[in-house]
Coordinates of C-alpha atoms in Angstrom, one line a residue:
Chain A
M247 CA 122.1 158.4 72.0
K248 CA 118.8 159.1 73.7
A249 CA 116.9 158.5 70.4
N250 CA 118.6 155.3 69.9
R251 CA 117.6 154.1 73.5
L252 CA 114.2 155.3 72.7
T253 CA 114.0 153.1 69.7
L254 CA 115.6 149.9 71.3
L255 CA 112.9 150.2 74.1
T256 CA 110.3 150.5 71.5
T257 CA 111.3 147.7 69.6
I258 CA 111.5 145.7 72.8
G259 CA 108.0 146.7 74.0
L260 CA 106.6 146.0 70.5
A261 CA 108.3 142.6 70.6
L262 CA 107.2 141.7 74.0
S263 CA 103.3 142.5 73.0
Q264 CA 103.3 140.2 70.2
A265 CA 102.4 136.7 70.9
G266 CA 103.4 133.5 68.5
C267 CA 101.0 132.1 66.6
V268 CA 98.8 129.3 67.8
T269 CA 96.6 127.1 65.9
S270 CA 93.7 125.4 67.7
R271 CA 91.1 122.9 66.9
I272 CA 87.8 122.3 68.8
E273 CA 85.6 119.0 68.2
E274 CA 82.6 118.0 69.8
A275 CA 80.7 114.8 70.2
R276 CA 77.4 114.9 71.5
H277 CA 75.3 111.9 72.8
T278 CA 72.1 113.5 73.9
A279 CA 70.4 116.6 74.2
T280 CA 71.5 119.2 77.3
G281 CA 70.3 122.2 79.0
I282 CA 70.8 124.0 82.2
G283 CA 68.7 125.6 84.9
K284 CA 69.6 128.8 86.4
S285 CA 70.0 127.0 89.7
E286 CA 72.1 124.2 88.6
R287 CA 75.7 124.0 88.9
V288 CA 78.8 122.6 87.2
V289 CA 81.8 120.9 88.5
I290 CA 85.0 120.3 87.0
L291 CA 87.4 117.6 88.1
A292 CA 90.7 116.9 86.8
Q293 CA 91.7 113.3 86.0
R294 CA 94.5 112.4 88.3
Q295 CA 94.9 108.5 87.7
N296 CA 97.7 109.2 85.4
V297 CA 101.2 108.8 86.8
D298 CA 103.0 110.4 84.0
Y299 CA 101.3 113.6 83.6
Q300 CA 98.5 115.6 85.4
T301 CA 96.1 118.3 84.2
E302 CA 97.6 121.4 85.5
D303 CA 95.3 123.2 88.3
G304 CA 95.9 126.3 86.5
F305 CA 94.2 124.9 83.3
V306 CA 91.2 123.9 85.7
T307 CA 91.4 127.2 87.1
C308 CA 91.3 129.0 84.0
L309 CA 88.4 126.8 82.6
G310 CA 86.1 127.5 85.7
T311 CA 87.0 131.0 85.5
E312 CA 86.2 131.4 81.9
L313 CA 82.8 129.4 82.0
S314 CA 81.5 131.3 85.1
N315 CA 82.4 134.9 83.6
G316 CA 80.0 136.9 81.5
S317 CA 76.3 137.9 81.4
N318 CA 75.4 134.0 80.9
G319 CA 78.0 132.5 83.0
L320 CA 77.8 129.1 84.6
Q321 CA 77.6 128.5 88.5
M322 CA 80.4 126.7 89.2
H323 CA 81.3 124.5 92.3
P324 CA 84.7 124.3 93.6
E325 CA 86.6 121.2 92.9
R326 CA 88.0 120.3 96.2
E327 CA 84.9 121.2 98.0
F328 CA 83.1 118.9 95.8
M329 CA 85.7 115.9 96.5
D330 CA 85.6 116.6 100.5
Q331 CA 81.6 116.7 100.3
L332 CA 81.6 113.3 98.4
F333 CA 84.9 112.0 100.0
P334 CA 86.2 109.4 99.1
W335 CA 84.3 108.5 96.2
F336 CA 85.6 110.9 93.8
E337 CA 89.4 110.4 94.9
P338 CA 91.7 109.9 92.0
A339 CA 92.0 106.0 92.5
H340 CA 88.4 105.4 93.4
A341 CA 86.5 107.8 90.9
P342 CA 83.8 106.4 88.7
T343 CA 85.3 106.0 85.3
H344 CA 82.3 105.3 83.3
S345 CA 78.5 106.1 83.6
E346 CA 78.1 102.6 84.6
S347 CA 80.0 102.8 87.6
L348 CA 78.8 106.2 88.7
R349 CA 75.0 104.6 88.7
T350 CA 76.6 102.0 91.2
L351 CA 78.1 104.8 93.0
L352 CA 74.6 106.7 93.5
E353 CA 72.9 103.7 94.9
R354 CA 75.2 103.9 97.8
P355 CA 73.5 105.1 100.9
G356 CA 73.6 109.2 101.0
V357 CA 75.5 109.7 97.9
A358 CA 72.6 110.9 95.6
D359 CA 71.3 113.1 98.4
R360 CA 74.8 114.6 99.0
L361 CA 74.9 115.3 95.2
A362 CA 71.6 117.0 95.3
Q363 CA 72.7 119.3 98.1
T364 CA 75.7 120.4 96.2
G365 CA 73.3 121.5 93.4
V366 CA 75.8 120.1 90.6
R367 CA 74.0 118.8 87.6
Y368 CA 76.9 118.3 85.4
L369 CA 80.2 117.2 86.0
I370 CA 83.0 117.7 83.6
W371 CA 86.0 115.3 83.7
I372 CA 89.2 117.2 82.3
D373 CA 92.2 115.2 80.9
G374 CA 95.2 116.5 79.2
T375 CA 98.2 118.4 79.5
T376 CA 100.6 121.1 77.9
Q377 CA 103.8 119.7 76.7
I378 CA 106.7 121.0 74.6
V379 CA 106.8 118.7 71.5
D380 CA 109.9 120.1 69.4
G381 CA 112.6 122.9 70.0
G382 CA 116.0 124.0 69.0
G383 CA 118.3 126.6 68.6
N384 CA 121.1 128.0 71.0
L385 CA 121.1 130.9 73.2
S386 CA 124.2 132.1 75.4
C387 CA 124.1 135.0 78.3
T388 CA 127.3 136.4 79.6
V389 CA 127.8 138.9 82.7
G390 CA 130.9 141.2 82.6
A391 CA 132.6 144.2 84.2
G392 CA 131.1 146.4 81.3
G393 CA 127.4 144.7 81.6
A394 CA 125.6 141.6 80.6
G395 CA 123.9 140.5 77.4
C396 CA 122.8 137.4 75.6
F397 CA 122.9 136.1 72.0
G398 CA 121.3 133.7 70.0
F399 CA 118.1 132.3 69.0
Q400 CA 115.8 129.3 70.5
W401 CA 112.5 128.0 69.5
W402 CA 110.1 125.5 70.9
E403 CA 106.6 123.9 70.1
N404 CA 103.9 123.5 72.6
D405 CA 101.0 121.4 72.4
S406 CA 98.1 122.1 74.6
S407 CA 95.8 118.7 74.3
Y408 CA 92.6 118.5 76.6
E409 CA 89.6 116.4 76.7
A410 CA 86.4 117.3 78.6
A411 CA 83.8 114.4 79.2
V412 CA 80.4 115.7 80.3
W413 CA 78.3 113.8 82.8
D414 CA 75.0 114.7 83.4
L415 CA 74.0 113.7 87.1
Q416 CA 70.4 113.8 86.8
T417 CA 70.3 111.4 84.0
V418 CA 73.5 109.8 84.9
E419 CA 74.5 109.6 81.4
H420 CA 77.8 110.5 79.5
V421 CA 76.1 113.2 77.4
G422 CA 79.4 114.3 75.3
T423 CA 82.9 114.7 74.7
I424 CA 84.8 118.0 73.7
S425 CA 88.2 118.2 73.0
A426 CA 90.6 121.1 72.3
D427 CA 94.1 121.0 70.6
A428 CA 96.3 123.9 70.3
V429 CA 99.6 124.1 68.8
G430 CA 102.0 126.9 68.6
T431 CA 105.7 127.8 68.3
S432 CA 107.5 130.0 70.7
Y433 CA 110.5 132.2 69.8
L434 CA 113.3 133.6 71.9
P435 CA 115.6 135.8 69.6
A436 CA 118.4 137.8 71.8
V437 CA 120.7 140.3 70.5
I438 CA 121.8 141.7 74.0
V439 CA 118.4 141.8 75.3
P440 CA 116.1 138.5 75.0
I441 CA 112.7 139.1 73.2
P442 CA 110.4 136.2 74.1
I443 CA 107.5 135.7 71.3
I444 CA 105.4 133.3 73.3
A445 CA 102.9 131.4 71.8
R446 CA 100.0 131.0 74.6
T447 CA 98.8 127.3 73.6
K448 CA 97.1 126.8 77.1
N449 CA 95.3 129.8 76.9
A450 CA 93.9 129.2 73.6
A451 CA 92.9 126.0 74.7
C452 CA 91.2 127.0 77.9
N453 CA 89.2 129.6 75.9
G454 CA 88.4 127.6 73.2
L455 CA 87.3 124.6 75.6
A456 CA 85.1 127.1 77.7
R457 CA 83.5 128.4 74.9
Q458 CA 82.6 125.1 73.4
I459 CA 81.4 123.5 76.9
R460 CA 79.0 126.6 77.5
E461 CA 77.4 126.4 74.2
F462 CA 77.2 122.5 74.9
L463 CA 75.7 123.0 77.8
V464 CA 73.2 125.7 77.5
A465 CA 72.2 125.2 73.9
D466 CA 70.0 122.3 73.2
P467 CA 70.2 121.5 69.3
S468 CA 66.7 119.8 69.4
D469 CA 65.4 123.6 70.0
Chain B
M241 CA 133.3 139.7 94.3
R242 CA 132.5 142.8 96.9
P243 CA 134.5 143.3 99.9
G244 CA 131.5 143.2 102.1
P245 CA 130.8 139.3 101.7
L246 CA 134.2 138.4 102.0
R247 CA 134.9 140.2 105.2
A248 CA 131.8 138.3 106.4
L249 CA 133.1 135.1 105.6
S250 CA 136.6 135.4 106.9
R251 CA 135.0 136.7 110.5
I252 CA 132.8 133.4 110.5
L253 CA 135.9 131.4 109.5
I254 CA 137.9 132.9 112.6
R255 CA 135.0 132.5 114.8
L256 CA 134.9 128.7 113.3
D257 CA 138.4 128.3 115.0
N258 CA 136.5 129.1 118.3
P259 CA 135.1 125.7 120.0
D260 CA 132.3 127.7 121.4
F261 CA 131.2 129.0 118.4
S262 CA 131.4 125.5 116.4
G263 CA 129.4 124.0 119.0
T264 CA 126.7 126.6 118.7
L265 CA 126.6 125.9 115.1
A266 CA 126.0 122.3 115.7
A267 CA 123.1 123.1 117.9
T268 CA 121.3 125.2 115.3
G269 CA 122.0 122.7 112.6
V270 CA 119.5 119.8 111.7
P271 CA 117.9 118.2 114.3
T272 CA 118.7 114.7 115.1
H273 CA 116.1 112.1 114.7
N274 CA 115.4 108.5 115.7
N275 CA 115.2 106.8 112.4
G276 CA 116.9 109.6 110.3
P277 CA 120.5 110.2 109.0
K278 CA 123.1 111.2 111.2
S279 CA 122.9 115.2 111.8
R280 CA 125.3 117.1 109.3
A281 CA 126.0 119.5 111.7
G282 CA 127.9 117.2 114.1
E283 CA 130.3 116.8 111.2
T284 CA 130.6 120.2 110.7
R285 CA 131.5 121.0 114.4
A286 CA 134.3 118.2 114.1
I287 CA 135.7 119.3 110.8
G288 CA 135.8 123.0 111.7
H289 CA 137.4 122.5 115.3
N290 CA 140.1 120.3 114.4
A291 CA 141.3 121.2 110.9
A292 CA 141.0 124.8 111.6
M293 CA 143.7 124.9 114.2
I294 CA 146.0 123.5 111.6
Y295 CA 145.3 124.9 108.3
P296 CA 143.0 127.7 108.7
A297 CA 143.4 129.3 105.4
R298 CA 142.6 126.0 103.6
L299 CA 139.5 125.4 105.6
A300 CA 137.9 128.5 104.1
P301 CA 136.3 126.6 100.7
L302 CA 135.3 123.6 103.1
A303 CA 133.7 125.7 105.8
A304 CA 131.5 127.7 103.3
V305 CA 130.4 124.4 101.8
C306 CA 129.5 123.0 105.3
L307 CA 127.8 126.2 106.2
L308 CA 125.6 125.9 103.1
A309 CA 125.2 122.1 103.7
T310 CA 123.5 122.8 107.3
G311 CA 121.5 125.5 105.9
C312 CA 119.7 123.2 103.6
A313 CA 117.2 121.7 106.0
T314 CA 113.7 121.5 105.1
T315 CA 110.8 120.5 107.6
V316 CA 107.3 120.0 106.5
P317 CA 105.2 120.5 109.5
P318 CA 101.9 118.4 110.2
L319 CA 99.0 119.2 108.2
T320 CA 96.8 121.7 109.1
S321 CA 93.7 121.2 106.9
E322 CA 91.0 118.9 108.3
F323 CA 90.5 115.3 106.4
P324 CA 87.0 115.2 105.3
T325 CA 84.4 113.1 107.0
P326 CA 83.9 110.2 104.7
L327 CA 80.3 109.6 103.4
I328 CA 79.5 106.4 104.4
E329 CA 77.2 104.2 106.7
N330 CA 78.9 103.0 109.4
L331 CA 79.2 99.5 110.6
P332 CA 77.5 98.4 113.6
L333 CA 80.7 97.1 115.4
T334 CA 82.2 98.9 118.6
V335 CA 86.1 99.3 117.8
G336 CA 88.9 99.5 120.0
V337 CA 91.7 101.7 118.5
F338 CA 95.4 101.8 119.7
Y339 CA 98.1 104.1 118.4
D340 CA 101.3 103.3 119.4
E341 CA 104.0 105.7 120.0
D342 CA 105.7 105.0 116.8
L343 CA 102.7 106.0 114.7
Q344 CA 101.9 109.1 116.9
N345 CA 105.5 110.5 117.0
F346 CA 106.3 109.4 113.5
T347 CA 108.9 111.6 111.7
Y348 CA 110.4 110.8 108.7
N349 CA 114.0 111.8 107.4
E350 CA 116.0 111.8 104.2
R351 CA 118.8 113.6 102.9
V352 CA 118.1 113.8 99.0
S353 CA 120.3 113.8 96.0
D354 CA 120.4 117.8 96.2
G355 CA 122.0 117.8 99.6
T356 CA 118.8 118.9 101.2
N357 CA 117.8 117.2 104.6
W358 CA 114.2 116.9 104.6
T359 CA 112.1 116.3 107.9
I360 CA 108.5 115.3 107.4
E361 CA 106.3 114.9 110.6
L362 CA 103.5 113.0 110.2
G363 CA 102.6 111.9 113.8
E364 CA 99.7 114.1 114.5
S365 CA 98.4 114.0 111.1
N366 CA 98.2 110.1 111.4
V367 CA 96.1 110.2 114.6
R368 CA 93.8 113.1 113.0
L369 CA 93.2 110.7 110.2
F370 CA 92.5 107.6 111.9
N371 CA 90.3 109.2 114.1
R372 CA 88.0 110.9 111.6
L373 CA 88.1 107.7 109.4
F374 CA 87.3 105.1 112.2
R375 CA 84.8 107.3 113.8
A376 CA 82.8 107.3 110.4
M377 CA 83.5 103.6 109.9
F378 CA 82.2 102.2 113.0
H379 CA 79.6 102.8 115.0
Q380 CA 81.4 103.6 118.3
V381 CA 85.1 103.9 118.5
V382 CA 87.0 103.4 121.7
P383 CA 90.7 104.5 122.2
I384 CA 92.6 101.8 124.3
D385 CA 95.9 102.0 125.6
D386 CA 96.5 98.2 126.0
I387 CA 95.6 95.7 123.4
D388 CA 95.7 92.9 125.8
N389 CA 93.1 94.5 127.9
A390 CA 90.5 95.8 125.9
P391 CA 87.0 96.5 127.3
P392 CA 84.9 93.4 126.7
A393 CA 82.1 95.1 125.1
V394 CA 84.6 95.9 122.3
D395 CA 83.9 93.7 119.3
A396 CA 87.6 94.1 117.9
V397 CA 90.7 96.2 118.3
L398 CA 92.4 98.0 115.2
R399 CA 95.9 99.1 115.2
P400 CA 97.2 101.1 112.4
V401 CA 101.1 101.1 111.8
L402 CA 102.9 103.4 109.3
E403 CA 105.2 100.8 107.7
E404 CA 106.8 103.0 104.9
Y405 CA 106.9 106.5 103.9
A406 CA 108.8 107.6 100.7
F407 CA 108.8 110.7 98.5
L408 CA 110.6 111.7 95.2
T409 CA 111.5 115.3 94.5
P410 CA 110.7 116.8 91.1
N411 CA 114.8 116.7 90.6
E412 CA 114.6 113.0 91.2
L413 CA 111.7 112.3 89.1
G414 CA 112.6 114.5 86.1
S415 CA 109.3 116.3 86.2
R416 CA 107.4 118.9 88.0
F417 CA 105.8 116.8 90.7
Y418 CA 106.6 115.8 94.1
A419 CA 105.4 112.1 94.7
V420 CA 104.7 110.6 98.0
S421 CA 104.0 106.8 98.7
I422 CA 102.6 105.8 102.0
R423 CA 102.2 102.1 103.1
Y424 CA 100.1 101.6 106.2
R425 CA 99.5 98.0 107.8
L426 CA 96.0 97.4 110.0
F427 CA 96.2 94.7 112.8
L428 CA 93.1 93.5 114.0
Y429 CA 92.9 92.0 117.1
D430 CA 90.0 90.4 119.4
N431 CA 89.4 92.0 122.7
S432 CA 91.9 89.7 124.3
G433 CA 94.6 90.8 122.3
E434 CA 95.0 87.9 119.9
E435 CA 95.7 88.9 116.4
L436 CA 93.0 88.0 113.7
A437 CA 94.4 89.4 110.6
D438 CA 96.3 92.4 109.2
W439 CA 96.1 94.3 105.9
S440 CA 98.3 96.5 104.0
I441 CA 97.0 99.8 102.6
N442 CA 99.2 101.2 99.8
A443 CA 98.4 105.1 98.7
Y444 CA 100.0 107.6 96.6
G445 CA 99.6 111.3 96.0
Q446 CA 101.5 113.7 93.8
S447 CA 101.5 117.6 93.9
R448 CA 103.1 120.1 91.2
S449 CA 105.9 122.2 92.6
G450 CA 105.8 125.8 92.3
I451 CA 108.1 127.8 90.3
I452 CA 109.9 129.4 93.1
N453 CA 111.4 126.4 95.2
A454 CA 111.8 128.0 98.7
G455 CA 110.3 128.5 101.8
K456 CA 106.5 127.5 101.9
M457 CA 106.7 127.4 98.2
K458 CA 108.9 124.4 98.7
T459 CA 107.2 122.6 101.4
G460 CA 103.7 123.2 100.6
P461 CA 103.8 120.9 97.5
L462 CA 105.3 118.1 99.4
Q463 CA 102.7 118.8 102.3
E464 CA 100.0 118.8 99.6
A465 CA 101.3 115.2 98.1
T466 CA 101.5 113.9 101.6
N467 CA 97.8 115.0 102.2
L468 CA 96.8 113.6 99.1
A469 CA 98.6 110.2 99.7
M470 CA 96.8 110.0 103.2
R471 CA 93.6 110.8 101.7
D472 CA 94.2 108.0 99.4
A473 CA 95.1 105.6 102.2
A474 CA 91.6 106.7 104.0
A475 CA 89.8 105.9 100.7
G476 CA 91.6 102.6 100.5
T477 CA 90.6 101.6 103.6
I478 CA 87.2 102.3 103.2
M479 CA 86.9 100.1 100.2
T480 CA 89.1 97.3 101.5
L481 CA 88.3 96.8 105.1
P482 CA 84.4 96.0 105.2
A483 CA 84.8 93.6 102.3
Q484 CA 87.2 91.4 104.5
D485 CA 86.1 88.2 105.8
Q486 CA 87.2 88.8 109.3
F487 CA 84.8 92.0 109.3
I488 CA 81.8 90.1 107.8
A489 CA 82.4 87.4 110.5
L490 CA 82.2 90.2 113.4
L491 CA 79.1 91.6 111.6
D492 CA 77.1 88.2 111.7
P493 CA 74.6 88.4 114.2
D494 CA 75.4 84.8 115.5
T495 CA 78.9 86.1 116.8
A496 CA 78.4 89.9 117.0
D497 CA 77.0 91.2 120.4
P498 CA 74.7 94.3 119.2
D499 CA 73.4 94.9 122.7
G500 CA 77.0 95.3 123.9
T501 CA 77.9 98.4 121.6
D502 CA 75.9 101.0 123.4
T503 CA 78.0 100.2 126.8
A504 CA 81.2 99.9 125.4
G505 CA 84.1 101.8 126.8
T506 CA 82.0 102.5 130.0
E507 CA 83.1 99.4 132.2
N508 CA 87.0 100.3 131.9
G509 CA 86.6 103.7 132.3
D510 CA 87.3 104.4 128.5
N511 CA 85.6 106.9 126.5
P512 CA 84.4 106.5 123.1
I513 CA 85.8 109.3 120.5
T514 CA 83.4 111.9 119.9
D515 CA 83.1 114.6 117.2
A516 CA 84.1 117.0 120.0
D517 CA 87.3 115.1 120.6
I518 CA 88.0 115.2 116.8
E519 CA 87.4 118.8 116.5
A520 CA 89.7 119.5 119.7
N521 CA 92.2 117.4 118.1
E522 CA 92.1 119.5 115.1
S523 CA 92.0 122.7 116.8
E524 CA 95.4 122.1 118.6

């Protein structure tokens, strides 16, 4: 009896430690050479113009953490602090949407000076979201006098699609775009106990995008 | 079901038969407001008191539902975070600003589809928003109590009015967001109280709801969406106002009185709004 329980718990533990398979694709389009000094900072702003969806705050936080981690981590500037310092020019409804409008904005009194004070060299616009694109199965749980249990099987497919547009505030140019697309299927089989096998697509997209942005900003292909 | 909760419910039902207790229930229920729906607590008292004397046993499910209904009141307090100071050059104008009682005490009440009574307190936030905004937009801002009797040195008077506030919960939207829309109307008067123009400022904000939908986790996202909508309104005002013909005319050196700007507010004993006033307002 004891051995059976132990086997069951081990099985559950192993299943929980498993993650669903994720396929991710990273693409980069560079328009011009880049490079970043040690005192220069990077700010990530989420595109919030869309009413239907918004890039998750968690994704922006994840990206910022990934970019600042490690020995060659980048210096990040907090998003809200940046928006407050330059209020109202980067509010969702009024933010520049292309480099020409950024150039016009920098001509406004005080804006270029304030940007210089923040130390931000690169502005990264993040757009995208994670969605469930497909799914199926059936799972039911019951609670009775003798205990509770679930039976069935469910699955769903997540698609995490994000795009990072990188602007150089020094040259006032859109220097490139990096996109990450991660797709994975999560499963939830249940025989008494549900065992989730989750495909962490958002995490994969965050890690992949952060790695590529770091390479994009630090490495100069002309070297 | 365990006997504990059953005993507790029966004790409540017995007490509901007592008019004193049902009165107390109404008093602790949803607060009543000028522009909101009628208090549910009042209805609970009426049903509990009259019906319980006739059919006490049949009252049980109804009373339980009513008790639950009165418990679903959510109040979103005024924003505690500061509005940022706009990065703009001020217009060389002395502007009087008039906040009427409705704006200063604005409270919005709505009972949404899931039965929750929401109360959103916006009065204090309105004043803080416009104080900071106008202080950044104009050379000098003078609070006035009477539109028809503004100090002579004031170039114009602005009166913001909150015309409409609306929100949608994640349930209503079918998404994970709270969405807020605000419409302010800004009235412009000359210093004798004659209305010169008015502009509508529509603003929007949305914020993702948390996984746990209770307490601060419930009010926080709506407060954040409201904050974003008010920021959007401020941004819209900054973009809209200086481009209006009436402001361009006020800025015209032939009609404006640049020498009078520095003496504004001194003749009638009014004091201009200073940074210290804004900070004091925020610390309250």
